[in-house]
Tab-separated table of C-alpha atoms and ligand atoms in Angstrom:
chain	number	residue	atom	x	y	z
A	15	UNK	CA	28.445	-23.085	-23.984
A	16	UNK	CA	29.829	-20.327	-21.775
A	17	UNK	CA	26.792	-18.139	-21.071
A	18	UNK	CA	26.769	-14.791	-19.301
A	19	UNK	CA	23.479	-14.090	-17.491
A	20	UNK	CA	22.402	-10.464	-16.655
A	21	UNK	CA	19.379	-10.131	-14.429
A	22	UNK	CA	17.894	-8.361	-11.257
A	23	UNK	CA	19.142	-10.256	-8.339
A	24	UNK	CA	15.649	-10.070	-6.622
A	25	UNK	CA	13.133	-12.461	-5.310
A	26	UNK	CA	10.756	-14.093	-7.734
A	27	UNK	CA	9.953	-12.549	-11.108
A	28	UNK	CA	12.601	-12.082	-13.761
A	29	UNK	CA	15.384	-12.544	-11.401
A	30	UNK	CA	14.064	-15.871	-10.115
A	31	UNK	CA	13.585	-17.086	-13.752
A	32	UNK	CA	16.953	-16.058	-14.839
A	33	UNK	CA	18.653	-17.721	-11.667
A	34	UNK	CA	16.653	-20.903	-12.085
A	35	UNK	CA	17.614	-20.887	-15.726
A	36	UNK	CA	21.350	-20.526	-15.077
A	37	UNK	CA	21.291	-23.321	-12.370
A	38	UNK	CA	19.498	-25.794	-14.764
A	39	UNK	CA	21.879	-24.862	-17.650
A	40	UNK	CA	24.774	-25.503	-15.334
A	41	UNK	CA	23.348	-28.914	-14.637
A	42	UNK	CA	23.155	-29.582	-18.237
A	43	UNK	CA	26.945	-28.822	-18.636
A	44	UNK	CA	27.168	-25.217	-19.433
A	45	UNK	CA	29.398	-22.772	-17.759
A	46	UNK	CA	27.300	-19.898	-16.235
A	47	UNK	CA	28.376	-16.536	-15.202
A	48	UNK	CA	25.863	-14.323	-13.495
A	49	UNK	CA	26.711	-10.634	-13.866
A	50	UNK	CA	24.626	-8.375	-11.603
A	51	UNK	CA	24.899	-5.917	-8.593
A	52	UNK	CA	24.139	-8.492	-5.905
A	53	UNK	CA	24.299	-12.320	-5.696
A	54	UNK	CA	20.881	-13.409	-6.972
A	55	UNK	CA	18.521	-14.411	-4.035
A	56	UNK	CA	17.882	-18.028	-5.437
A	57	UNK	CA	21.508	-18.535	-6.160
A	58	UNK	CA	22.590	-20.221	-2.935
A	59	UNK	CA	25.047	-22.646	-4.311
A	60	UNK	CA	28.062	-21.669	-6.342
A	61	UNK	CA	29.515	-24.715	-8.078
A	62	UNK	CA	32.528	-25.254	-10.419
A	63	UNK	CA	30.567	-24.103	-13.383
A	64	UNK	CA	28.466	-21.462	-11.627
A	65	UNK	CA	29.898	-18.092	-11.145
A	66	UNK	CA	28.911	-14.744	-9.799
A	67	UNK	CA	30.554	-11.471	-10.791
A	68	UNK	CA	29.477	-8.278	-8.743
A	69	UNK	CA	28.930	-4.964	-10.734
A	70	UNK	CA	30.049	-2.146	-8.460
A	71	UNK	CA	28.935	1.429	-9.005
A	72	UNK	CA	31.226	3.599	-6.899
A	73	UNK	CA	29.591	6.703	-5.538
A	74	UNK	CA	30.735	10.025	-6.810
A	75	UNK	CA	29.280	13.271	-5.368
A	76	UNK	CA	28.753	14.855	-8.824
A	77	UNK	CA	26.373	12.013	-9.771
A	78	UNK	CA	22.531	12.568	-8.705
A	79	UNK	CA	22.018	9.136	-10.392
A	80	UNK	CA	24.805	6.379	-10.310
A	81	UNK	CA	25.628	5.333	-13.876
A	82	UNK	CA	25.001	1.585	-13.437
A	83	UNK	CA	24.373	0.810	-17.163
A	84	UNK	CA	27.968	2.190	-17.631
A	85	UNK	CA	29.414	0.015	-14.918
A	86	UNK	CA	27.378	-2.993	-16.082
A	87	UNK	CA	28.708	-2.586	-19.752
A	88	UNK	CA	32.298	-2.284	-18.470
A	89	UNK	CA	31.946	-5.354	-16.208
A	90	UNK	CA	30.421	-7.287	-19.179
A	91	UNK	CA	33.282	-6.469	-21.371
A	92	UNK	CA	35.921	-7.480	-18.676
A	93	UNK	CA	34.108	-10.849	-17.839
A	94	UNK	CA	33.540	-11.676	-21.550
A	95	UNK	CA	37.166	-11.469	-22.037
A	96	UNK	CA	38.339	-13.085	-18.852
A	97	UNK	CA	36.136	-16.040	-19.043
A	98	UNK	CA	35.719	-16.360	-22.832
A	99	UNK	CA	31.885	-16.050	-22.526
A	100	UNK	CA	30.314	-16.994	-25.820
A	101	UNK	CA	26.854	-15.437	-25.593
A	102	UNK	CA	25.096	-13.111	-23.348
A	103	UNK	CA	21.415	-13.469	-22.092
A	104	UNK	CA	19.927	-10.480	-20.447
A	105	UNK	CA	16.717	-10.595	-18.621
A	106	UNK	CA	14.421	-7.570	-18.474
A	107	UNK	CA	15.222	-5.158	-21.129
A	108	UNK	CA	15.815	-2.017	-18.987
A	109	UNK	CA	18.740	-1.233	-18.829
A	110	UNK	CA	20.244	-4.749	-19.434
A	111	UNK	CA	19.635	-5.059	-23.166
A	112	UNK	CA	20.996	-1.409	-23.769
A	113	UNK	CA	24.209	-2.146	-21.502
A	114	UNK	CA	24.711	-5.469	-23.324
A	115	UNK	CA	24.850	-3.601	-26.709
A	116	UNK	CA	27.281	-1.253	-25.508
A	117	UNK	CA	29.359	-3.960	-24.335
A	118	UNK	CA	28.959	-5.794	-27.670
A	119	UNK	CA	30.129	-2.818	-29.532
A	120	UNK	CA	33.174	-2.413	-27.186
A	121	UNK	CA	34.032	-6.012	-27.711
A	122	UNK	CA	33.852	-5.576	-31.311
A	123	UNK	CA	36.569	-3.114	-31.117
A	124	UNK	CA	38.654	-5.604	-29.482
A	125	UNK	CA	37.918	-8.164	-32.131
A	126	UNK	CA	35.521	-10.253	-30.093
A	127	UNK	CA	31.992	-11.033	-31.366
A	128	UNK	CA	29.435	-11.434	-28.729
A	129	UNK	CA	25.742	-12.129	-29.480
A	130	UNK	CA	23.031	-10.998	-27.261
A	131	UNK	CA	19.817	-12.802	-26.186
A	132	UNK	CA	17.213	-10.412	-24.607
A	133	UNK	CA	14.152	-11.827	-22.711
A	134	UNK	CA	11.313	-9.571	-22.181
A	135	UNK	CA	9.506	-10.112	-18.886
A	136	UNK	CA	6.731	-7.741	-18.441
A	137	UNK	CA	6.806	-4.169	-17.142
A	138	UNK	CA	10.069	-3.710	-19.171
A	139	UNK	CA	7.457	-3.438	-22.140
A	140	UNK	CA	4.062	-2.671	-20.702
A	141	UNK	CA	4.403	-0.158	-17.836
A	142	UNK	CA	7.861	1.021	-17.867
A	143	UNK	CA	9.392	0.478	-21.240
A	144	UNK	CA	6.744	1.970	-23.306
A	145	UNK	CA	6.890	5.350	-21.424
A	146	UNK	CA	8.238	8.049	-23.743
A	147	UNK	CA	11.118	8.618	-21.458
A	148	UNK	CA	12.518	5.048	-22.284
A	149	UNK	CA	10.816	3.904	-25.492
A	150	UNK	CA	13.475	4.985	-28.035
A	151	UNK	CA	16.233	3.270	-26.139
A	152	UNK	CA	13.982	0.138	-25.394
A	153	UNK	CA	13.152	-0.112	-29.062
A	154	UNK	CA	16.731	0.207	-30.097
A	155	UNK	CA	18.025	-2.331	-27.612
A	156	UNK	CA	15.306	-4.919	-28.641
A	157	UNK	CA	16.115	-4.310	-32.382
A	158	UNK	CA	19.869	-4.720	-31.740
A	159	UNK	CA	19.493	-7.898	-29.826
A	160	UNK	CA	20.562	-11.012	-31.800
A	161	UNK	CA	17.509	-13.031	-30.476
A	162	UNK	CA	14.462	-11.651	-28.537
A	163	UNK	CA	12.214	-13.936	-26.297
A	164	UNK	CA	8.986	-12.986	-24.490
A	165	UNK	CA	7.560	-14.948	-21.586
A	166	UNK	CA	3.938	-15.190	-23.013
A	167	UNK	CA	2.113	-14.795	-26.380
A	168	UNK	CA	0.457	-11.783	-24.814
A	169	UNK	CA	3.656	-10.133	-23.988
A	170	UNK	CA	4.818	-10.772	-27.564
A	171	UNK	CA	1.649	-9.082	-28.852
A	172	UNK	CA	2.079	-6.161	-26.476
A	173	UNK	CA	5.664	-5.773	-27.759
A	174	UNK	CA	4.617	-5.728	-31.444
A	175	UNK	CA	1.720	-3.299	-30.552
A	176	UNK	CA	3.861	-0.710	-28.475
A	177	UNK	CA	7.166	-0.929	-30.321
A	178	UNK	CA	8.449	-0.775	-33.682
A	179	UNK	CA	10.114	-4.133	-33.635
A	180	UNK	CA	12.031	-5.545	-36.516
A	181	UNK	CA	13.270	-8.751	-34.866
A	182	UNK	CA	11.360	-12.001	-34.513
A	183	UNK	CA	10.215	-12.636	-31.030
A	184	UNK	CA	10.179	-16.188	-29.783
A	185	UNK	CA	7.722	-17.083	-27.033
A	186	UNK	CA	9.459	-19.000	-24.310
A	187	UNK	CA	7.204	-19.374	-21.428
A	188	UNK	CA	8.495	-19.334	-17.757
A	189	UNK	CA	9.018	-22.638	-16.169
A	190	UNK	CA	9.128	-24.335	-13.003
A	191	UNK	CA	11.146	-27.047	-11.151
A	192	UNK	CA	8.169	-29.343	-10.229
A	193	UNK	CA	10.331	-31.379	-7.905
A	194	UNK	CA	10.646	-28.270	-5.573
A	195	UNK	CA	6.747	-27.719	-5.057
A	196	UNK	CA	5.061	-30.049	-2.844
A	197	UNK	CA	1.535	-30.954	-2.829
A	198	UNK	CA	-0.834	-31.348	0.239
A	199	UNK	CA	0.116	-34.162	2.518
A	200	UNK	CA	3.936	-33.967	1.893
A	201	UNK	CA	5.770	-34.515	5.281
A	202	UNK	CA	7.169	-31.039	5.877
A	203	UNK	CA	3.956	-29.412	4.959
A	204	UNK	CA	2.928	-28.048	8.322
A	205	UNK	CA	-0.666	-26.807	7.916
A	206	UNK	CA	-1.419	-27.179	11.639
A	207	UNK	CA	0.938	-24.519	12.539
A	208	UNK	CA	-0.913	-21.825	10.418
A	209	UNK	CA	-4.602	-22.484	10.742
A	210	UNK	CA	-7.255	-24.607	12.392
A	211	UNK	CA	-8.427	-27.731	10.520
A	212	UNK	CA	-11.684	-26.132	9.577
A	213	UNK	CA	-10.147	-22.816	8.199
A	214	UNK	CA	-9.402	-22.446	4.526
A	215	UNK	CA	-5.991	-20.937	3.852
A	216	UNK	CA	-5.841	-18.210	1.122
A	217	UNK	CA	-2.461	-17.026	-0.137
A	218	UNK	CA	-1.064	-14.025	-2.103
A	219	UNK	CA	2.620	-13.665	-3.177
A	220	UNK	CA	3.916	-10.529	-4.805
A	221	UNK	CA	6.123	-7.528	-4.499
A	222	UNK	CA	3.001	-5.365	-3.208
A	223	UNK	CA	3.219	-2.918	-5.948
A	224	UNK	CA	0.204	-0.973	-7.135
A	225	UNK	CA	0.018	-3.279	-10.350
A	226	UNK	CA	-0.679	-6.267	-8.082
A	227	UNK	CA	-3.954	-4.652	-6.837
A	228	UNK	CA	-3.428	-6.043	-3.325
A	229	UNK	CA	-6.455	-4.140	-1.962
A	230	UNK	CA	-8.544	-6.360	-4.121
A	231	UNK	CA	-6.854	-9.392	-2.390
A	232	UNK	CA	-8.017	-8.009	0.957
A	233	UNK	CA	-11.353	-7.310	-0.216
A	234	UNK	CA	-12.054	-10.679	-1.730
A	235	UNK	CA	-10.639	-12.373	1.402
A	236	UNK	CA	-12.840	-10.204	3.630
A	237	UNK	CA	-15.955	-11.482	1.638
A	238	UNK	CA	-14.744	-15.061	1.853
A	239	UNK	CA	-14.175	-15.127	5.597
A	240	UNK	CA	-17.764	-13.829	6.113
A	241	UNK	CA	-18.875	-17.135	4.425
A	242	UNK	CA	-16.451	-19.602	6.066
A	243	UNK	CA	-13.689	-19.790	8.395
A	244	UNK	CA	-10.440	-18.589	6.716
A	245	UNK	CA	-7.070	-17.119	7.026
A	246	UNK	CA	-4.992	-15.135	4.583
A	247	UNK	CA	-1.239	-15.485	4.047
A	248	UNK	CA	0.457	-12.560	2.471
A	249	UNK	CA	4.103	-13.014	1.295
A	250	UNK	CA	6.218	-10.315	-0.083
A	251	UNK	CA	7.216	-6.646	0.600
A	252	UNK	CA	6.540	-3.533	-1.212
A	253	UNK	CA	5.100	-0.077	-1.271
A	254	UNK	CA	1.410	-1.089	-0.721
A	255	UNK	CA	2.014	-2.794	2.579
A	256	UNK	CA	1.171	-0.226	4.833
A	257	UNK	CA	-1.978	0.628	2.978
A	258	UNK	CA	-3.233	-3.020	3.177
A	259	UNK	CA	-2.164	-3.329	6.852
A	260	UNK	CA	-4.602	-0.326	7.481
A	261	UNK	CA	-7.184	-1.771	5.248
A	262	UNK	CA	-7.148	-5.021	7.351
A	263	UNK	CA	-7.227	-2.924	10.638
A	264	UNK	CA	-10.308	-0.849	9.278
A	265	UNK	CA	-12.135	-4.192	8.297
A	266	UNK	CA	-11.404	-5.766	11.589
A	267	UNK	CA	-9.434	-8.766	10.030
A	268	UNK	CA	-5.969	-8.167	11.257
A	269	UNK	CA	-6.073	-11.309	13.313
A	270	UNK	CA	-6.798	-13.385	10.214
A	271	UNK	CA	-4.151	-12.157	8.073
A	272	UNK	CA	-0.430	-13.143	8.406
A	273	UNK	CA	2.334	-10.980	6.731
A	274	UNK	CA	5.366	-13.111	6.135
A	275	UNK	CA	7.524	-10.608	4.311
A	276	UNK	CA	9.921	-11.703	1.826
A	277	UNK	CA	10.492	-15.492	1.799
A	278	UNK	CA	12.577	-18.059	-0.024
A	279	UNK	CA	10.398	-20.762	1.141
A	280	UNK	CA	7.097	-20.113	-0.637
A	281	UNK	CA	6.878	-23.681	-1.540
A	282	UNK	CA	6.372	-24.555	2.320
A	283	UNK	CA	3.515	-22.043	2.459
A	284	UNK	CA	1.793	-22.871	-0.773
A	285	UNK	CA	1.775	-26.698	0.043
A	286	UNK	CA	-0.951	-26.097	2.784
A	287	UNK	CA	-2.845	-23.378	0.735
A	288	UNK	CA	-6.185	-23.936	-0.537
A	289	UNK	CA	-6.536	-20.909	-2.773
A	290	UNK	CA	-4.180	-18.384	-4.421
A	291	UNK	CA	-5.445	-14.804	-5.274
A	292	UNK	CA	-3.742	-12.900	-8.181
A	293	UNK	CA	-6.037	-9.726	-9.188
A	294	UNK	CA	-3.240	-7.893	-10.928
A	295	UNK	CA	-3.885	-5.013	-13.216
A	296	UNK	CA	-1.484	-6.469	-15.697
A	297	UNK	CA	0.765	-9.504	-15.612
A	298	UNK	CA	2.814	-10.715	-18.581
A	299	UNK	CA	2.781	-14.308	-17.263
A	300	UNK	CA	2.164	-14.604	-13.463
A	301	UNK	CA	4.922	-16.873	-12.241
A	302	UNK	CA	3.326	-16.766	-8.720
A	303	UNK	CA	0.221	-18.310	-10.056
A	304	UNK	CA	2.192	-21.023	-11.752
A	305	UNK	CA	4.190	-21.669	-8.537
A	306	UNK	CA	0.829	-22.087	-6.686
A	307	UNK	CA	-0.532	-24.398	-9.256
A	308	UNK	CA	2.622	-26.451	-9.117
A	309	UNK	CA	1.772	-26.940	-5.478
A	310	UNK	CA	-1.760	-27.920	-6.265
A	311	UNK	CA	-3.369	-24.546	-5.461
A	312	UNK	CA	-6.218	-23.296	-7.620
A	313	UNK	CA	-5.973	-19.771	-8.655
A	314	UNK	CA	-8.493	-16.826	-8.593
A	315	UNK	CA	-7.078	-14.207	-10.780
A	316	UNK	CA	-7.797	-11.422	-13.157
A	317	UNK	CA	-7.774	-12.217	-16.943
A	318	UNK	CA	-5.345	-9.680	-17.968
A	319	UNK	CA	-2.250	-9.911	-20.123
A	320	UNK	CA	-0.653	-13.534	-20.219
A	321	UNK	CA	-2.515	-14.855	-16.989
A	322	UNK	CA	-5.078	-16.776	-19.176
A	323	UNK	CA	-2.107	-18.700	-20.904
A	324	UNK	CA	-1.073	-19.844	-17.285
A	325	UNK	CA	-4.360	-20.054	-15.296
A	326	UNK	CA	-6.983	-22.120	-17.355
A	327	UNK	CA	-10.407	-20.925	-16.585
A	328	UNK	CA	-12.487	-23.767	-15.248
A	329	UNK	CA	-9.530	-26.086	-14.754
A	330	UNK	CA	-6.661	-24.592	-12.717
A	331	UNK	CA	-8.916	-21.810	-11.302
A	332	UNK	CA	-11.214	-19.027	-12.503
A	333	UNK	CA	-10.738	-15.753	-14.093
A	334	UNK	CA	-12.591	-12.345	-13.792
A	335	UNK	CA	-12.233	-8.873	-15.214
A	336	UNK	CA	-9.540	-6.684	-13.556
A	337	UNK	CA	-11.103	-5.036	-10.432
A	338	UNK	CA	-14.304	-7.306	-10.382
A	339	UNK	CA	-14.105	-8.074	-6.739
A	340	UNK	CA	-17.640	-9.337	-6.591
A	341	UNK	CA	-16.990	-11.807	-9.414
A	342	UNK	CA	-13.625	-13.018	-7.798
A	343	UNK	CA	-15.495	-13.522	-4.599
A	344	UNK	CA	-18.190	-15.569	-6.234
A	345	UNK	CA	-15.585	-17.770	-7.875
A	346	UNK	CA	-13.512	-18.273	-4.742
A	347	UNK	CA	-16.592	-19.221	-2.738
A	348	UNK	CA	-17.759	-21.575	-5.695
A	349	UNK	CA	-14.405	-23.448	-5.323
A	350	UNK	CA	-13.969	-23.430	-1.604
A	351	UNK	CA	-17.522	-24.265	-0.522
A	352	UNK	CA	-17.661	-27.754	-2.114
A	353	UNK	CA	-14.737	-30.120	-0.959
A	354	UNK	CA	-15.162	-32.459	-3.824
A	355	UNK	CA	-14.995	-29.382	-6.319
A	356	UNK	CA	-12.028	-27.991	-4.455
A	357	UNK	CA	-10.145	-31.448	-4.738
A	358	UNK	CA	-10.792	-31.547	-8.494
A	359	UNK	CA	-9.512	-27.943	-8.931
A	360	UNK	CA	-6.302	-28.834	-6.893
A	361	UNK	CA	-5.609	-31.885	-9.092
A	362	UNK	CA	-6.166	-29.846	-12.248
A	363	UNK	CA	-4.094	-27.015	-11.009
A	364	UNK	CA	-1.062	-29.291	-10.611
A	365	UNK	CA	-1.812	-30.963	-14.032
A	366	UNK	CA	-1.912	-27.717	-15.867
A	367	UNK	CA	1.410	-26.851	-14.209
A	368	UNK	CA	3.214	-29.736	-15.811
A	369	UNK	CA	3.153	-27.900	-19.217
A	370	UNK	CA	5.696	-25.590	-17.788
A	371	UNK	CA	8.145	-28.066	-16.470
A	372	UNK	CA	11.769	-26.801	-16.639
A	373	UNK	CA	12.924	-29.998	-18.474
A	374	UNK	CA	10.622	-29.165	-21.425
A	375	UNK	CA	11.374	-25.240	-21.433
A	376	UNK	CA	15.027	-24.937	-20.721
A	377	UNK	CA	16.003	-26.830	-23.889
A	378	UNK	CA	14.153	-24.085	-25.810
A	379	UNK	CA	16.437	-21.471	-24.528
A	380	UNK	CA	19.526	-23.806	-25.404
A	381	UNK	CA	18.107	-24.097	-28.992
A	382	UNK	CA	17.889	-20.461	-29.205
A	383	UNK	CA	21.506	-19.927	-27.934
A	384	UNK	CA	22.822	-22.582	-30.583
A	385	UNK	CA	20.717	-20.857	-33.440
A	386	UNK	CA	21.871	-17.456	-32.528
A	387	UNK	CA	25.604	-18.489	-32.361
A	388	UNK	CA	25.288	-20.375	-35.522
A	389	UNK	CA	23.643	-17.493	-37.347
A	390	UNK	CA	25.416	-14.610	-35.698
A	391	UNK	CA	26.117	-11.777	-38.118
A	392	UNK	CA	28.472	-8.893	-36.961
A	393	UNK	CA	26.660	-5.650	-37.644
B	30	GMT	O1	7.590	-6.440	-14.146
B	30	GMT	C1	7.529	-6.919	-13.080
B	30	GMT	O2	6.471	-6.783	-12.265
B	30	GMT	C2	8.703	-7.420	-12.561
B	30	GMT	C3	9.010	-8.560	-13.261
B	30	GMT	C4	10.015	-9.103	-12.609
B	30	GMT	O3	11.126	-8.838	-12.969
B	30	GMT	O4	9.897	-9.743	-11.469
B	30	GMT	O5	7.666	-9.371	-13.342
B	30	GMT	C5	7.357	-9.652	-14.554
B	30	GMT	O6	8.208	-10.780	-15.075
B	30	GMT	C6	7.813	-12.096	-14.259
B	30	GMT	C7	8.692	-13.127	-14.795
B	30	GMT	O7	8.769	-13.437	-16.179
B	30	GMT	C8	6.159	-12.504	-14.781
B	30	GMT	O8	5.987	-13.642	-14.078
B	30	GMT	C9	5.321	-11.389	-14.288
B	30	GMT	O9	4.074	-11.562	-14.679
B	30	GMT	C10	5.866	-9.902	-14.798
B	30	GMT	N1	5.098	-8.900	-14.126
B	30	GMT	C11	4.181	-8.143	-14.819
B	30	GMT	O10	4.043	-8.307	-16.035
B	30	GMT	C12	3.505	-7.060	-13.908
């Protein structure tokens, strides 16, 4: 199939999933066209059947806001015509599903039928999409998509609760290339560079937005390091960074916390981690937790949204109510204090991650493309 993929070209999250999906589909023989405003971060290898088409939005002084949706719709029309793209898969409803629908209508005028698959990722539904400013447009774009997927059952339930959706929603969980994630003891896992042998390594990865509750990460770590030697690895950039740097200074633990910034090599950091913290306010899936688990790292998380579908309580880690720092601390120390227990949790974390193997999940998207193309009705 010739498939157009629209996504945010950013680190991790929906952009990471869309990029990995495109790369895997290309290995399975499909012709993949990424259409977005920058080359996706994880897309470091363009091959014969992986293409990247940049959406440009020229600045014009009249515009307070540059009309990205318009530029994207136009680019989609051009690229579909030029490359005979058969189906468009858009990741994150805002504004991609809306722009894709506009492109579909323009293409119809030219006698070209173009089905759209929309994947809902999280805040496009929960935090942003359901805001009254966006809700009518998001509802419209979901209902006009030819197939809709959500990355967890929880996100599907939220979508049905928050929007008047007429379509079926297929749950297709996020996936992981297990080959890329190394477990402790792999040759390039250089633990010694980051911590002393007796120090436990705690890790957090996110875009440091308020929804991630990164202050709770620091508070839980502060409590852990009072009980045992430990270091905290923070990966990512975002609006809460200054606040947590200050929190570390106030608590006198700055020397125990390493801020890595954005990294394309999280597998190298995860492979020597002992515990992963994800206390998010809401999380449709929690891809970072899955990446940790694939590296054999148990997860201490909140129990919100789709996290319990990924982090299995008592197996791959332990879950607490949002904001319950005391319970998260208790759980973290329970796992870390006993080496035998820690080893069991590590093994189980890896085992639980196997359910999300890309070789199992990517064919589900292929099947949805095939069904959508077969049943496509021109509206
Ligand atoms: O909504 C966001 O926070 C960003 C979004 C993204 O585009 O990175 O993350 C969401 O999608 C990820 C990939 O499907 C999920 O793993 C995250 O749980 C989800 N984030 C939230 O729901 C907060």
